[in-house]
Short mmCIF file of C-alpha atoms in Angstrom, two decimals:
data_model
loop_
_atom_site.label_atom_id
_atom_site.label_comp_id
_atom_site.label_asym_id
_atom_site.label_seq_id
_atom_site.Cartn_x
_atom_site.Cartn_y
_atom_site.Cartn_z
CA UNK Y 26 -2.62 42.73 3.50
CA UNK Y 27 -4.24 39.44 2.66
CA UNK Y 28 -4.95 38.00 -1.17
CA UNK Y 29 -7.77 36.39 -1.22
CA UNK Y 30 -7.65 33.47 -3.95
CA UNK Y 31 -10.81 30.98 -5.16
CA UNK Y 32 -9.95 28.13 -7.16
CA UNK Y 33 -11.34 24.53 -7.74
CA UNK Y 34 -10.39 21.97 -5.51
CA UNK Y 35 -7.59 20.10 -7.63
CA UNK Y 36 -5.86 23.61 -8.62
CA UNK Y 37 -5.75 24.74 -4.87
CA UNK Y 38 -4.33 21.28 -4.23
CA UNK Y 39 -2.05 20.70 -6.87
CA UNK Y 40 -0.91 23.95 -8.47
CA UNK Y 41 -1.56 26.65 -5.94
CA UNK Y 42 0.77 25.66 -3.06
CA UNK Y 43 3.60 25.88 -5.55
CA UNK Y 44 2.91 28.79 -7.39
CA UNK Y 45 2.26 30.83 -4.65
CA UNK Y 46 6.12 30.34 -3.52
CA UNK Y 47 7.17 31.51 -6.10
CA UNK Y 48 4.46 35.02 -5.80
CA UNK Y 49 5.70 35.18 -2.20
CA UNK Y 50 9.54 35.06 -3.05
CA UNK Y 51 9.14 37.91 -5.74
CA UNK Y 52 6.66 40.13 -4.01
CA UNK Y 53 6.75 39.59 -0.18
CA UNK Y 54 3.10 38.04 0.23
CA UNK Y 55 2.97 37.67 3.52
CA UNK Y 56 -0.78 36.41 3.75
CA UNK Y 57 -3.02 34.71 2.09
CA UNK Y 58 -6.66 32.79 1.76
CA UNK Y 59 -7.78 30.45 -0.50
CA UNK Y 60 -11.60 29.56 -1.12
CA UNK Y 61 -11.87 26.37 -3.05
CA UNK Y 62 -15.25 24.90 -4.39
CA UNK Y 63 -16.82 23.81 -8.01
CA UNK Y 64 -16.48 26.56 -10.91
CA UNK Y 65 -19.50 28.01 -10.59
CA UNK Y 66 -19.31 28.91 -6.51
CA UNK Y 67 -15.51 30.38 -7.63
CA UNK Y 68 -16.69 32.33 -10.40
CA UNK Y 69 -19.51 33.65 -7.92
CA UNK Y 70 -16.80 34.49 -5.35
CA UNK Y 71 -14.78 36.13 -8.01
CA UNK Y 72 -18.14 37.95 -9.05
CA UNK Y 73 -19.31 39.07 -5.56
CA UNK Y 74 -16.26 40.48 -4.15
CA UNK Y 75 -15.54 37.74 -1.83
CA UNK Y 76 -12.04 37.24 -3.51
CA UNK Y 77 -9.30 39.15 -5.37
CA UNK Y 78 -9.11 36.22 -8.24
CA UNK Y 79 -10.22 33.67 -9.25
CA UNK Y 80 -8.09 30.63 -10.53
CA UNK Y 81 -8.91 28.13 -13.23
CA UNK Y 82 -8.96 26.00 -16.35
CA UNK Y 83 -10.36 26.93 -19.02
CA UNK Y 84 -11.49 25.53 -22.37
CA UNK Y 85 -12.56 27.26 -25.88
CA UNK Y 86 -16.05 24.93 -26.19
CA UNK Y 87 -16.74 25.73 -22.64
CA UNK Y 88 -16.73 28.89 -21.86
CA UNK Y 89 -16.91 30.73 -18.40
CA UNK Y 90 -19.31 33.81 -19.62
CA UNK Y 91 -16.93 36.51 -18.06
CA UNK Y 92 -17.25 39.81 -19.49
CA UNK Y 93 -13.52 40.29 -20.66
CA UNK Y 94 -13.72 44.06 -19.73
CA UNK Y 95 -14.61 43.80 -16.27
CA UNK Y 96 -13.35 40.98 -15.46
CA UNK Y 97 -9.66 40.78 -17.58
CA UNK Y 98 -7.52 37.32 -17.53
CA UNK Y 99 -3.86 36.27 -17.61
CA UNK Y 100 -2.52 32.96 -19.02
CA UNK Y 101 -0.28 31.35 -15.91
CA UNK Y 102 -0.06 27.64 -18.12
CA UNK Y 103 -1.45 24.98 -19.53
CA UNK Y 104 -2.65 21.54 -18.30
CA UNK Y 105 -4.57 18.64 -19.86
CA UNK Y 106 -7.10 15.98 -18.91
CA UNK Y 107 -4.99 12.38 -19.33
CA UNK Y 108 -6.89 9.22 -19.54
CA UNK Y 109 -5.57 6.92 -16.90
CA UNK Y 110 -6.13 3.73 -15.23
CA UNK Y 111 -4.24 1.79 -12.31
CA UNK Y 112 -1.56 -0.66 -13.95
CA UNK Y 113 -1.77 -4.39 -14.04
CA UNK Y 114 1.25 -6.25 -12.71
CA UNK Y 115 3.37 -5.79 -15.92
CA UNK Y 116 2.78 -2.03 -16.01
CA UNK Y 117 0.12 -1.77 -18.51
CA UNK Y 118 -3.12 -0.14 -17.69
CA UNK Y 119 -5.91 -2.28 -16.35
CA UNK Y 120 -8.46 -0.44 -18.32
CA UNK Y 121 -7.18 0.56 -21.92
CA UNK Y 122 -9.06 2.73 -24.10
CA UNK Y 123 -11.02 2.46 -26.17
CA UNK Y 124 -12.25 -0.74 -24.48
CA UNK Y 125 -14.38 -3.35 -26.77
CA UNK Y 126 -18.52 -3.81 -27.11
CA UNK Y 127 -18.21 -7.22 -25.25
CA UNK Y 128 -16.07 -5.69 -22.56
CA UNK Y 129 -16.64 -1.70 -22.20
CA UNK Y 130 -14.36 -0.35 -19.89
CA UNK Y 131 -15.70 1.06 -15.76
CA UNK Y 132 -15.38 5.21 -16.16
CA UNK Y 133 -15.09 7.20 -13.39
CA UNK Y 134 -17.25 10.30 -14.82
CA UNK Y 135 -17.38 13.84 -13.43
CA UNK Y 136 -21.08 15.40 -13.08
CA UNK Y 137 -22.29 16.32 -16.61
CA UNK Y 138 -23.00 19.81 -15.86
CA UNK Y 139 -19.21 20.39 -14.10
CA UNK Y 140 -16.64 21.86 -16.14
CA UNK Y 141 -14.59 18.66 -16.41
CA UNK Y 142 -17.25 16.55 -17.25
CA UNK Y 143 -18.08 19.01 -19.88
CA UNK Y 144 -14.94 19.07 -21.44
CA UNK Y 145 -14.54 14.85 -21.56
CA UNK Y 146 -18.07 14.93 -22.98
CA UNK Y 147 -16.96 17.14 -25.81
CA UNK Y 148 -14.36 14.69 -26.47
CA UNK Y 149 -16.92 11.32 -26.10
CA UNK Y 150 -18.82 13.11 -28.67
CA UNK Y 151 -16.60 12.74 -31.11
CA UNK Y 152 -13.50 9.89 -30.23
CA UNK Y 153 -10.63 9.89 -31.85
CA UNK Y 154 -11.74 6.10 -32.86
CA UNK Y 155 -14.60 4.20 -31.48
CA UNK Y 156 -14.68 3.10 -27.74
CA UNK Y 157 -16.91 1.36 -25.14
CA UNK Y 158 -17.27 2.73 -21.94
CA UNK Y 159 -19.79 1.90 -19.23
CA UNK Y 160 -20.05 4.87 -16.26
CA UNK Y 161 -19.40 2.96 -13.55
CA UNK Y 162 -19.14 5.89 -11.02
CA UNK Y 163 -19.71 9.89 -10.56
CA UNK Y 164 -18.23 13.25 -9.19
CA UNK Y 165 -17.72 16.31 -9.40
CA UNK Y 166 -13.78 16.16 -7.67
CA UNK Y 167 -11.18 15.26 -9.65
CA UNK Y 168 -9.23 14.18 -6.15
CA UNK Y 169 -12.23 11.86 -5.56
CA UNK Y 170 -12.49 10.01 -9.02
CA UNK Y 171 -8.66 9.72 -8.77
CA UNK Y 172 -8.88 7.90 -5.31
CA UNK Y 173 -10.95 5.55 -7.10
CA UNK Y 174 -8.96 5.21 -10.18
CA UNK Y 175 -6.05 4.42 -7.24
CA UNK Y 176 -8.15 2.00 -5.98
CA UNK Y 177 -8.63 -0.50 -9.72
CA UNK Y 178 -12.32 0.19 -9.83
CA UNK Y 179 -12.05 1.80 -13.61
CA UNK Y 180 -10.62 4.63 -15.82
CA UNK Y 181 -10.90 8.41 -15.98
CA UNK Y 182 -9.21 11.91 -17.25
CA UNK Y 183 -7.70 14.06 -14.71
CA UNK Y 184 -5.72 16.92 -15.15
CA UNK Y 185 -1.86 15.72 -15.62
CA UNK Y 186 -0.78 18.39 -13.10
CA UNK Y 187 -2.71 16.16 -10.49
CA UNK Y 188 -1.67 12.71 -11.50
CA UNK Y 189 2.34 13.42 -12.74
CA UNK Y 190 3.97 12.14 -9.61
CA UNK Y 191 1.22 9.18 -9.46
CA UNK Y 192 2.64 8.39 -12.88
CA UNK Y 193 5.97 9.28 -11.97
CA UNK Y 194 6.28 6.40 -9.08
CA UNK Y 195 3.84 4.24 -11.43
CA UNK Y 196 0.88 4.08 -9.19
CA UNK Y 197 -1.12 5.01 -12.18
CA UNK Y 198 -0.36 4.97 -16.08
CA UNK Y 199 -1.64 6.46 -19.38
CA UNK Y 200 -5.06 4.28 -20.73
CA UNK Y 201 -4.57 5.61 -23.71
CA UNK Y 202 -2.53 7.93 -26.07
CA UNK Y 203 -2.15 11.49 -26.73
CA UNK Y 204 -4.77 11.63 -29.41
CA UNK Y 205 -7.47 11.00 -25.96
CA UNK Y 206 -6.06 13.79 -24.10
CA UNK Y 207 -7.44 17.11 -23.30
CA UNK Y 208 -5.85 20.22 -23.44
CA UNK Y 209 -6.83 22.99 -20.95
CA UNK Y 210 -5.19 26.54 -20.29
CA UNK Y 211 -4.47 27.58 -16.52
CA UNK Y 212 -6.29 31.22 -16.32
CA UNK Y 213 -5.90 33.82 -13.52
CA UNK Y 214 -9.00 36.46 -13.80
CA UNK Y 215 -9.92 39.47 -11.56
CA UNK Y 216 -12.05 42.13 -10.88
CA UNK Y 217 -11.29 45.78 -11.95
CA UNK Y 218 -13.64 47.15 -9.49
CA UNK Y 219 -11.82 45.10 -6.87
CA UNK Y 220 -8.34 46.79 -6.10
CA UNK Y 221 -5.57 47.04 -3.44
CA UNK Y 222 -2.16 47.81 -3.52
CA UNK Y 223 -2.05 44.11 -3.14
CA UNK Y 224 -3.79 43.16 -5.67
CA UNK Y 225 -2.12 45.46 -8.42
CA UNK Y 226 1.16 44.54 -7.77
CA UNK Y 227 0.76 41.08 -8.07
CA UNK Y 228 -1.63 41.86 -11.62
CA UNK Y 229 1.56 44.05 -12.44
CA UNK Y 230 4.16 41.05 -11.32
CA UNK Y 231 2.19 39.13 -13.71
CA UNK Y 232 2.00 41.58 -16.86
CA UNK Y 233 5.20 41.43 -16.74
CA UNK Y 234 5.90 37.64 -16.59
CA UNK Y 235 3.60 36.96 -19.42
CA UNK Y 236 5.65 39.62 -21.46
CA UNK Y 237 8.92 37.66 -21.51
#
């Protein structure tokens, strides 16, 4: 029997592949599908049938408009957006926040009505101290503003689960510190009208993880 997964495009790249190892060593998956897209086509999927659940971040000023009983969750971890920039030849970051009014910094934005632009908004609202940016570039994939974060054109938050081994190697480094970061929490939902033996022994596998 096939699980049929939807998540956005930087959790079915960068947390998915892993974690479903460690499903397919404790349960015997033997197949499985992943749909990835922007939130609002996975919560759709989720919604319509078209998958078993639905993977992704979530944040308490954003919230996904779920109905908790028909559609429960499970906490599988957290995450958080990181402010980063490509590093200058002594390892510091090229574009440090929180920039200057002479010389505001290039930001690589997400599009204001995706979730992850939502969520850095929230924080440009109100900045831990004052800071100049100029948005230099937009999109709504995190893997796309990275490339271009790889590529010295300017600054952006990503989730840290999709930059550690780019900061790891030092291809990329921290523009600012933790008081710029956003936390997120990595959320596994389903349908209860949407059931297999499948799908309720991995819910059950699950239960029981976040238990201990």
């Amino acid at each position: 029997e096939t699980l049929l997964f939807t998540a956005t495009h930087s959790i079915a790249l960068d947390f998915f592949p892993v974690w479903l190892h460690e499903v397919e060593f404790a349960l015997g998956v033997k197949s499985s599908r992943m749909i990835a897209g922007n939130l609002h086509d996975c919560v759709q999927n989720l919604t319509e049938g078209e998958s078993d659940f639905l993977i992704c971040y979530t944040h308490p000023q954003v919230p996904l408009l779920l109905n908790a009983e028909h559609y429960p969750s499970l906490l599988l971890g957290h995450d958080e957006l990181i402010p980063v920039s490509a590093p200058d030849a002594q390892g510091n970051p090229i574009y440090p926040l929180p920039g200057a009014a002479d010389t505001p910094l290039s930001y690589m934005a997400y599009a204001a009505n995706s979730f992850l632009g939502r969520c850095v908004d929230l924080l440009l609202a109100q900045p831990p101290q004052p800071c100049w940016l100029v948005r230099y570039y937009e999109n709504a994939l995190a893997e796309a503003i990275k490339a271009m974060i790889m590529a010295r054109h300017g600054m952006a938050w990503l989730p840290h689960n999709s930059v550690r081994h780019h900061l790891a190697r030092g291809e990329l480094v921290r523009a600012g510190s933790s008081d710029w970061n956003i936390p997120l929490r990595l959320m596994l939902y389903r349908s209860v009208e949407k059931t297999s033996p499948a799908v309720e022994s991995l819910w059950q596998f699950l239960l029981e993880k976040t238990k201990k």
